Amino acid sequence: MSPKLALLLVVVLHNYAIASFGSDPDPVQDFCIPTTGIVGCKNSSAATVDDFVFSGIKSPGKFGETGLAAQAVNVNSFPGLNTLGMSFVRADFEVGGINVPHFHPRATEIAFVLEGSIYSGFVDTNNRIFAKVIEKGEVMVFPRGLLHFQMNVGDKPATILGSFDSQNPGLIRVPNAVFGSGIEGKLLEKAFGLNSKEIAKLKTKFAPH
Amino acid sequence: MSPKLALLLVVVLHNYAIASFGSDPDPVQDFCIPTTGIVGCKNSSAATVDDFVFSGIKSPGKFGETGLAAQAVNVNSFPGLNTLGMSFVRADFEVGGINVPHFHPRATEIAFVLEGSIYSGFVDTNNRIFAKVIEKGEVMVFPRGLLHFQMNVGDKPATILGSFDSQNPGLIRVPNAVFGSGIEGKLLEKAFGLNSKEIAKLKTKFAPH
Amino acid sequence: MSPKLALLLVVVLHNYAIASFGSDPDPVQDFCIPTTGIVGCKNSSAATVDDFVFSGIKSPGKFGETGLAAQAVNVNSFPGLNTLGMSFVRADFEVGGINVPHFHPRATEIAFVLEGSIYSGFVDTNNRIFAKVIEKGEVMVFPRGLLHFQMNVGDKPATILGSFDSQNPGLIRVPNAVFGSGIEGKLLEKAFGLNSKEIAKLKTKFAPH
Amino acid sequence: MSPKLALLLVVVLHNYAIASFGSDPDPVQDFCIPTTGIVGCKNSSAATVDDFVFSGIKSPGKFGETGLAAQAVNVNSFPGLNTLGMSFVRADFEVGGINVPHFHPRATEIAFVLEGSIYSGFVDTNNRIFAKVIEKGEVMVFPRGLLHFQMNVGDKPATILGSFDSQNPGLIRVPNAVFGSGIEGKLLEKAFGLNSKEIAKLKTKFAPH
Amino acid sequence: MSPKLALLLVVVLHNYAIASFGSDPDPVQDFCIPTTGIVGCKNSSAATVDDFVFSGIKSPGKFGETGLAAQAVNVNSFPGLNTLGMSFVRADFEVGGINVPHFHPRATEIAFVLEGSIYSGFVDTNNRIFAKVIEKGEVMVFPRGLLHFQMNVGDKPATILGSFDSQNPGLIRVPNAVFGSGIEGKLLEKAFGLNSKEIAKLKTKFAPH
Amino acid sequence: MSPKLALLLVVVLHNYAIASFGSDPDPVQDFCIPTTGIVGCKNSSAATVDDFVFSGIKSPGKFGETGLAAQAVNVNSFPGLNTLGMSFVRADFEVGGINVPHFHPRATEIAFVLEGSIYSGFVDTNNRIFAKVIEKGEVMVFPRGLLHFQMNVGDKPATILGSFDSQNPGLIRVPNAVFGSGIEGKLLEKAFGLNSKEIAKLKTKFAPH
């Protein structure tokens, strides 16, 4: 087969892996497992129970700077979720660890405290905060698209299980999006009332490495 | 105020508690807490963080005949979920306990095994079964509206946490819906190939007490 | 062209015929006729009126064991329905024929009695039954995802026309899904309060041949 | 009770009968029967099977000027459809009778020919027509929002059953909407290339009586 | 590569450009830029800011017979809108120019008067008209799927900016759809109460050239 | 009428003004004008054209600290938008004025530059920025829920018109939500890598006055 054609197919297929996650509507079939590296879905008769089971969050993931280890179980890591309208996350916190102010542009989140004591809250569009410390076994809901955050205020590690009403809720960490994406410095100075040196420091801290 | 009017208002308000759970669309406000016993929603400025936190599933509920204790966290038990498009459940299993074949007419379910070993599966619309034993820390997804079931096959109690992409997914337990709701016996005999005595026995067993 | 590539395309196209039925959202074009055996849709200028007309249910289909002949007019049999959000069914009943307790995971159904007297009903999530005999010219609605059933209680053949608000509503026949799909016997014994012999008998009856 | 209050309640309740038909989303309860003349829904325990059965289209309705008798079975005539996302219509045609060019702003329609030979078609957004004569037992689909029309071209009365994927699809008859609603004459003259006398004649013909 | 295969790919890709505009649901990724002439979406890392900016409506377009120059900014002209659920239009009017009675089957429209005085209105499903002259800086909304129209009643050119809640709202111009698409003359005569000569004249005027 | 009852009604009605904005689904009627201060919708026959026209953004609004004057035209200011799924905004910028990094949890936005040169952009969920200077007559789209921002980089005032695919998109200004809502200082220190004094300064600046 000609190199041109090979290239074309590679492009098609690569793009497709993305395109096949195209919407969160009511499903019109039982399920649609994207076939790895190829367009469309597996023939349903080729699906197996393992397409619907995910085993990757039995233990905490790798902790980051802020003492958080978040493992997303969405359509990218668990393709069986495709068209099913939901996803999941396991978030482990070191003592004092935080989940920075963030939001999910495409989903509501229900968080269950598996272990620990977590200061947890969200901010509504009237700029009102709804926050408190939630304990093991408690459930908190973060309405779709609203800014929320968490901090382990207990004296031992904590774990939260979150679920979402989108197969790919998306995640925007405010510090990184604002200071680490390359927004014009002058705009940020005016937005936060900080001087160019202060903004430069924040930009350096959050610059992608 | 006249008795007639009082009655009218009682009817209105009672009905309204139901009517205010009228749809699972994208929300058009941050949240909408139904005001207990009154139509509509709380004024958003009257909402508190406790409207978004649920503390009722810290421990197992009351076990039923089949060795299951399921506690639904939906818009009826946790009104803060209203218009947010999600709900939750904690299901505890005694050794050998089962969750009878059932389905949720309005939601996909993601189940996380908190403890134990659970034989878990669903049946698709081609009558194919997808079932296996899932272990602590594993996640399984049940596509919207499909029949599914669970059984604790381990030697100790088991617990599952389920989340749904509807504020009120609904639950239909097949044995009860089929044999305990009052469907014409002749129809059931023909449907299951059982005789009138066998059907009568099943009807007795599942008759609402 | 290389065999590998040929195979790849076959896989792609085969999968695609499935994948192109991927959702029931509001349409974003007038229509989208899946091109038989090829990905995507026919170029709209290649569509003809016959893509929007279905002639396959002018007479009853083949009757099954329970005296029912159901002919589904969904996106699989009538591709022109793709993205249009609806489908249809013709169900003919022999005298005494039944439509076993079943449900459609993705649609509400409106049933019109074309001929005959049909005992028809559904069960809600509170396990309440809503059933009665409906006559020629009457209409009954079965809410999305709820268990429903029918029996011809007249002395001549009966016919029902059903329509659905999904291009592919799906159908789960409870007896087959529960006893014919391979669910663990022990679970079924406990769920229905039947002994292993009774369950084995039911499993045999509904085993796929 | 004070007259003011009585008036207020009357307004509230009257408006509510309208307001309770507020959306076609996925339902979040099994059903929601609007209580006649009162806000909200009937308490679900007060619903009866008759709320889900409609008996008003057993025979043709009253024929109009164009030889059509259309009987809408939507949430206004059949309140049980509220929140269920579907509605229905029976249309009877005299010999030569027509259903004028019209469209439904909120639904796709599936039409089944119960009796007769009907010239039936629609026009897409590229101004292409898809039309043919359909016979007894045939099904035609009209995509959401597109202009469509019918004419009984047989030598005996004809009947069509239509179903819609909205509880209240809406109906706009083009001749009446364009010439009978009061649109500025000058605009219509320019739009149709007719002179003021010709437009005046059309306006008179379609003026509401 | 073989001609057969080349042809196949051309078909696939051509169809796909259409098929990839398949729905207006909530997005499940940030964006999905259709790759020109190829199936699916650009790899998101290949997207650039220019995919999200459209520069084609800085000045009026070509005026038509009715004194209108409408430039649609939808997913066909601005592919970056794909899956984002919105589109746009710029409409310029000569003095006395009109936008003929038309409707958008898939969207509500919000119109902003950029310049001039426009007689603007819509007709609801009860055949009631809502029309008035709106001035520079005023906003009018046309509910989804309803017939609407505009006429520049000022003494200088006018401009309207419209936005839609669909990436591809569709446009049906009533005069063209009714008289220029090829609907059976007899049907039109009966529908409008015009004789065959009058209908023939209208058909000629609106015949596609 | 008794004070208790009066109070009750006030609560009901007040709450209702909020509750009636409960969802952004497909409409099931042409429109639904919330009746000021009363539950539900105006009787449709009481609606007038002025319910669908908004005249409040003919000129710039009051400028704030950052040189922005934004006037929202959503269901709260323009009740006629209720159930129609769209809203609008006029944003005027002083020279050097900015629209701080913000997002709309419930809508995509299409922005049209009415006047001036605007540095405008958004950040996706991979933390990539898409930004450039857009000029008079250009259109830019901000995908649903993503962080975006603007700055007038020209030498004269600038104006943008924005439209949204929600009747109530919501607005979250990042600096205010993060530093002005009352999030625990320790969490913010860790999130932004700032010391307690720096955070305190920011909290003071954005404290609600």
Coordinates of N, CA and C in Angstrom, one line a residue, chain A residues 41-142:
Chain A
C41 N -16.8 1.6 16.8 CA -16.9 0.8 18.0 C -16.6 -0.7 17.6
K42 N -16.2 -1.4 18.6 CA -16.1 -2.9 18.5 C -17.5 -3.4 18.0
N43 N -17.5 -4.4 17.2 CA -18.8 -5.1 17.0 C -19.3 -5.6 18.4
S44 N -20.5 -5.3 18.7 CA -21.0 -5.6 20.1 C -20.7 -7.1 20.5
S45 N -20.7 -8.0 19.5 CA -20.5 -9.4 19.8 C -19.1 -9.6 20.2
A46 N -18.2 -8.7 20.0 CA -16.8 -8.8 20.3 C -16.5 -8.3 21.7
A47 N -17.5 -7.6 22.3 CA -17.3 -7.0 23.7 C -17.2 -8.2 24.7
T48 N -16.5 -8.0 25.8 CA -16.4 -9.0 26.8 C -16.7 -8.3 28.1
V49 N -16.9 -9.0 29.2 CA -17.2 -8.4 30.5 C -16.0 -7.5 30.9
D50 N -14.8 -7.8 30.5 CA -13.7 -7.0 30.9 C -13.7 -5.6 30.3
D51 N -14.5 -5.4 29.3 CA -14.7 -4.1 28.7 C -15.5 -3.2 29.7
F52 N -16.2 -3.8 30.7 CA -17.0 -3.0 31.6 C -16.5 -3.0 33.0
V53 N -15.3 -3.6 33.2 CA -14.7 -3.6 34.5 C -13.4 -2.9 34.5
F54 N -13.1 -2.0 35.5 CA -11.8 -1.3 35.5 C -11.1 -1.6 36.9
S55 N -9.9 -2.0 36.8 CA -9.2 -2.5 38.0 C -8.0 -1.6 38.4
G56 N -7.9 -0.4 37.8 CA -6.7 0.4 37.9 C -6.7 1.3 39.1
I57 N -7.7 1.3 40.0 CA -7.6 2.3 41.1 C -7.7 1.6 42.5
K58 N -7.1 0.3 42.5 CA -7.2 -0.4 43.8 C -6.3 0.3 44.9
S59 N -5.3 1.0 44.4 CA -4.4 1.7 45.4 C -4.1 3.1 44.9
P60 N -3.6 4.0 45.8 CA -3.4 5.3 45.5 C -2.4 5.4 44.3
G61 N -2.5 6.5 43.5 CA -1.6 6.8 42.4 C -0.4 7.6 42.9
K62 N 0.3 8.2 42.0 CA 1.5 9.0 42.3 C 1.1 10.4 42.9
F63 N 1.7 10.7 44.0 CA 1.3 12.0 44.6 C 2.0 13.2 43.9
G64 N 1.3 14.3 43.8 CA 1.9 15.5 43.2 C 2.4 16.4 44.3
E65 N 2.8 17.6 43.8 CA 3.3 18.6 44.7 C 2.4 19.0 45.9
T66 N 1.1 19.0 45.5 CA 0.1 19.5 46.5 C -0.4 18.4 47.4
G67 N 0.3 17.2 47.4 CA -0.1 16.1 48.2 C -1.4 15.4 47.8
L68 N -1.7 15.5 46.5 CA -2.8 14.8 45.9 C -2.4 13.8 44.9
A69 N -3.1 12.6 44.9 CA -2.9 11.6 43.9 C -4.3 11.3 43.3
A70 N -4.6 11.9 42.1 CA -5.9 11.7 41.5 C -5.8 10.8 40.3
Q71 N -6.6 9.8 40.3 CA -6.7 8.8 39.1 C -8.0 8.9 38.5
A72 N -8.1 9.4 37.2 CA -9.3 9.6 36.5 C -9.7 8.3 35.8
V73 N -10.9 7.9 36.0 CA -11.5 6.7 35.3 C -12.6 7.2 34.4
N74 N -12.1 7.8 33.2 CA -13.0 8.3 32.3 C -12.9 7.5 31.0
V75 N -13.6 8.0 29.9 CA -13.6 7.2 28.7 C -12.2 7.1 28.1
N76 N -11.3 7.9 28.4 CA -9.9 7.7 27.9 C -9.2 6.6 28.6
S77 N -9.4 6.4 29.9 CA -8.7 5.3 30.6 C -9.6 4.0 30.6
F78 N -10.9 4.2 30.5 CA -11.8 3.1 30.6 C -12.8 3.2 29.4
P79 N -12.4 2.7 28.2 CA -13.2 3.0 27.0 C -14.6 2.4 27.1
G80 N -14.8 1.4 28.0 CA -16.2 0.9 28.1 C -17.2 1.9 28.5
L81 N -16.8 3.0 29.0 CA -17.7 4.1 29.4 C -18.3 4.9 28.2
N82 N -17.7 4.7 27.0 CA -18.1 5.4 25.9 C -19.6 5.4 25.6
T83 N -20.2 6.5 25.5 CA -21.7 6.7 25.3 C -22.5 6.4 26.6
L84 N -21.9 6.0 27.7 CA -22.7 5.6 28.9 C -23.0 6.8 29.8
G85 N -22.3 7.9 29.5 CA -22.7 9.2 30.2 C -22.1 9.3 31.7
M86 N -21.2 8.5 32.0 CA -20.6 8.6 33.4 C -19.1 8.4 33.4
S87 N -18.5 8.9 34.5 CA -17.1 8.5 34.7 C -16.8 8.6 36.2
F88 N -15.6 8.4 36.6 CA -15.3 8.2 38.0 C -13.8 8.7 38.3
V89 N -13.5 8.9 39.6 CA -12.2 9.3 40.0 C -11.9 8.8 41.4
R90 N -10.6 8.4 41.6 CA -10.1 8.2 43.0 C -9.1 9.2 43.3
A91 N -9.3 9.9 44.4 CA -8.4 11.0 44.9 C -7.9 10.7 46.2
D92 N -6.6 10.5 46.4 CA -5.9 10.2 47.7 C -5.2 11.5 48.1
F93 N -5.3 11.8 49.4 CA -4.7 13.0 49.9 C -3.6 12.6 51.0
E94 N -2.4 13.2 50.9 CA -1.5 13.1 52.1 C -2.0 14.0 53.2
V95 N -1.5 13.9 54.4 CA -1.9 14.8 55.5 C -1.6 16.2 55.0
G96 N -2.6 17.0 55.1 CA -2.5 18.4 54.6 C -2.5 18.6 53.1
G97 N -2.7 17.5 52.4 CA -2.7 17.6 50.9 C -4.0 18.3 50.5
I98 N -3.9 18.9 49.3 CA -5.1 19.7 48.8 C -5.4 19.3 47.3
N99 N -6.6 19.5 47.0 CA -7.0 19.5 45.6 C -7.3 20.9 45.3
V100 N -6.5 21.5 44.4 CA -6.5 23.0 44.2 C -7.9 23.3 43.6
P101 N -8.3 24.6 43.8 CA -9.5 25.1 43.2 C -9.6 24.7 41.7
H102 N -10.6 24.0 41.3 CA -10.8 23.5 40.0 C -12.2 23.3 39.6
F103 N -12.5 23.0 38.4 CA -13.9 22.7 38.0 C -13.9 21.8 36.8
H104 N -15.1 21.2 36.6 CA -15.3 20.2 35.5 C -16.3 20.9 34.6
P105 N -15.9 21.3 33.4 CA -16.8 22.0 32.5 C -18.1 21.2 32.1
R106 N -18.0 19.9 32.2 CA -19.1 19.1 31.6 C -19.8 18.1 32.6
A107 N -19.6 18.3 33.9 CA -20.3 17.4 34.8 C -20.5 17.9 36.2
T108 N -21.6 17.4 36.8 CA -21.8 17.4 38.3 C -20.9 16.4 38.9
E109 N -20.4 16.5 40.1 CA -19.6 15.5 40.8 C -20.3 15.1 42.1
I110 N -20.4 13.8 42.4 CA -20.7 13.4 43.7 C -19.5 12.8 44.3
A111 N -19.1 13.3 45.5 CA -17.9 12.8 46.2 C -18.2 12.1 47.5
F112 N -17.6 10.9 47.6 CA -17.8 10.1 48.8 C -16.5 10.0 49.6
V113 N -16.5 10.3 50.9 CA -15.3 10.2 51.7 C -15.1 8.7 52.1
L114 N -14.1 8.1 51.5 CA -13.7 6.7 51.8 C -12.9 6.7 53.1
E115 N -12.1 7.7 53.3 CA -11.2 7.7 54.5 C -10.9 9.1 54.8
G116 N -10.9 9.5 56.1 CA -10.3 10.8 56.5 C -11.3 11.9 56.7
S117 N -10.8 13.0 57.0 CA -11.6 14.3 57.2 C -11.1 15.3 56.2
I118 N -12.1 15.8 55.4 CA -11.7 16.6 54.3 C -12.5 17.9 54.3
Y119 N -11.8 19.0 54.3 CA -12.4 20.3 54.2 C -12.7 20.4 52.7
S120 N -14.0 20.6 52.4 CA -14.5 20.4 51.0 C -15.6 21.5 50.7
G121 N -15.5 22.0 49.5 CA -16.5 23.0 49.3 C -16.6 23.5 47.8
F122 N -17.6 24.3 47.5 CA -17.7 24.9 46.2 C -18.2 26.3 46.3
V123 N -18.0 27.1 45.2 CA -18.5 28.5 45.1 C -19.5 28.6 44.1
D124 N -20.6 29.3 44.4 CA -21.7 29.4 43.4 C -21.5 30.6 42.5
T125 N -22.4 30.8 41.6 CA -22.3 32.0 40.6 C -22.6 33.3 41.3
N126 N -23.1 33.3 42.5 CA -23.2 34.5 43.3 C -22.0 34.7 44.2
N127 N -21.0 34.0 43.9 CA -19.8 34.0 44.7 C -19.9 33.6 46.2
R128 N -21.0 32.9 46.5 CA -21.2 32.3 47.8 C -20.4 31.0 48.0
I129 N -19.8 30.8 49.1 CA -19.0 29.6 49.3 C -19.9 28.6 50.1
F130 N -19.9 27.3 49.8 CA -20.5 26.3 50.6 C -19.4 25.3 50.9
A131 N -18.9 25.3 52.1 CA -17.8 24.5 52.5 C -17.9 24.1 53.9
K132 N -17.4 22.9 54.2 CA -17.3 22.4 55.6 C -16.4 21.1 55.6
V133 N -16.0 20.6 56.7 CA -15.3 19.4 56.8 C -16.2 18.2 56.8
I134 N -16.0 17.4 55.8 CA -16.8 16.1 55.7 C -16.0 14.9 56.1
E135 N -16.7 14.0 56.7 CA -16.0 12.8 57.4 C -16.2 11.5 56.6
K136 N -15.5 10.5 57.0 CA -15.6 9.2 56.4 C -17.1 8.8 56.2
G137 N -17.5 8.4 55.1 CA -18.9 7.9 54.9 C -19.8 9.0 54.4
E138 N -19.4 10.2 54.4 CA -20.3 11.3 54.0 C -20.2 11.6 52.5
V139 N -21.2 12.1 51.9 CA -21.3 12.4 50.5 C -21.5 13.9 50.3
M140 N -20.8 14.5 49.3 CA -21.1 15.9 49.0 C -21.2 16.0 47.5
V141 N -22.1 16.9 47.1 CA -22.3 17.1 45.6 C -21.8 18.5 45.2
F142 N -21.1 18.5 44.0 CA -20.6 19.8 43.5 C -21.4 20.0 42.2

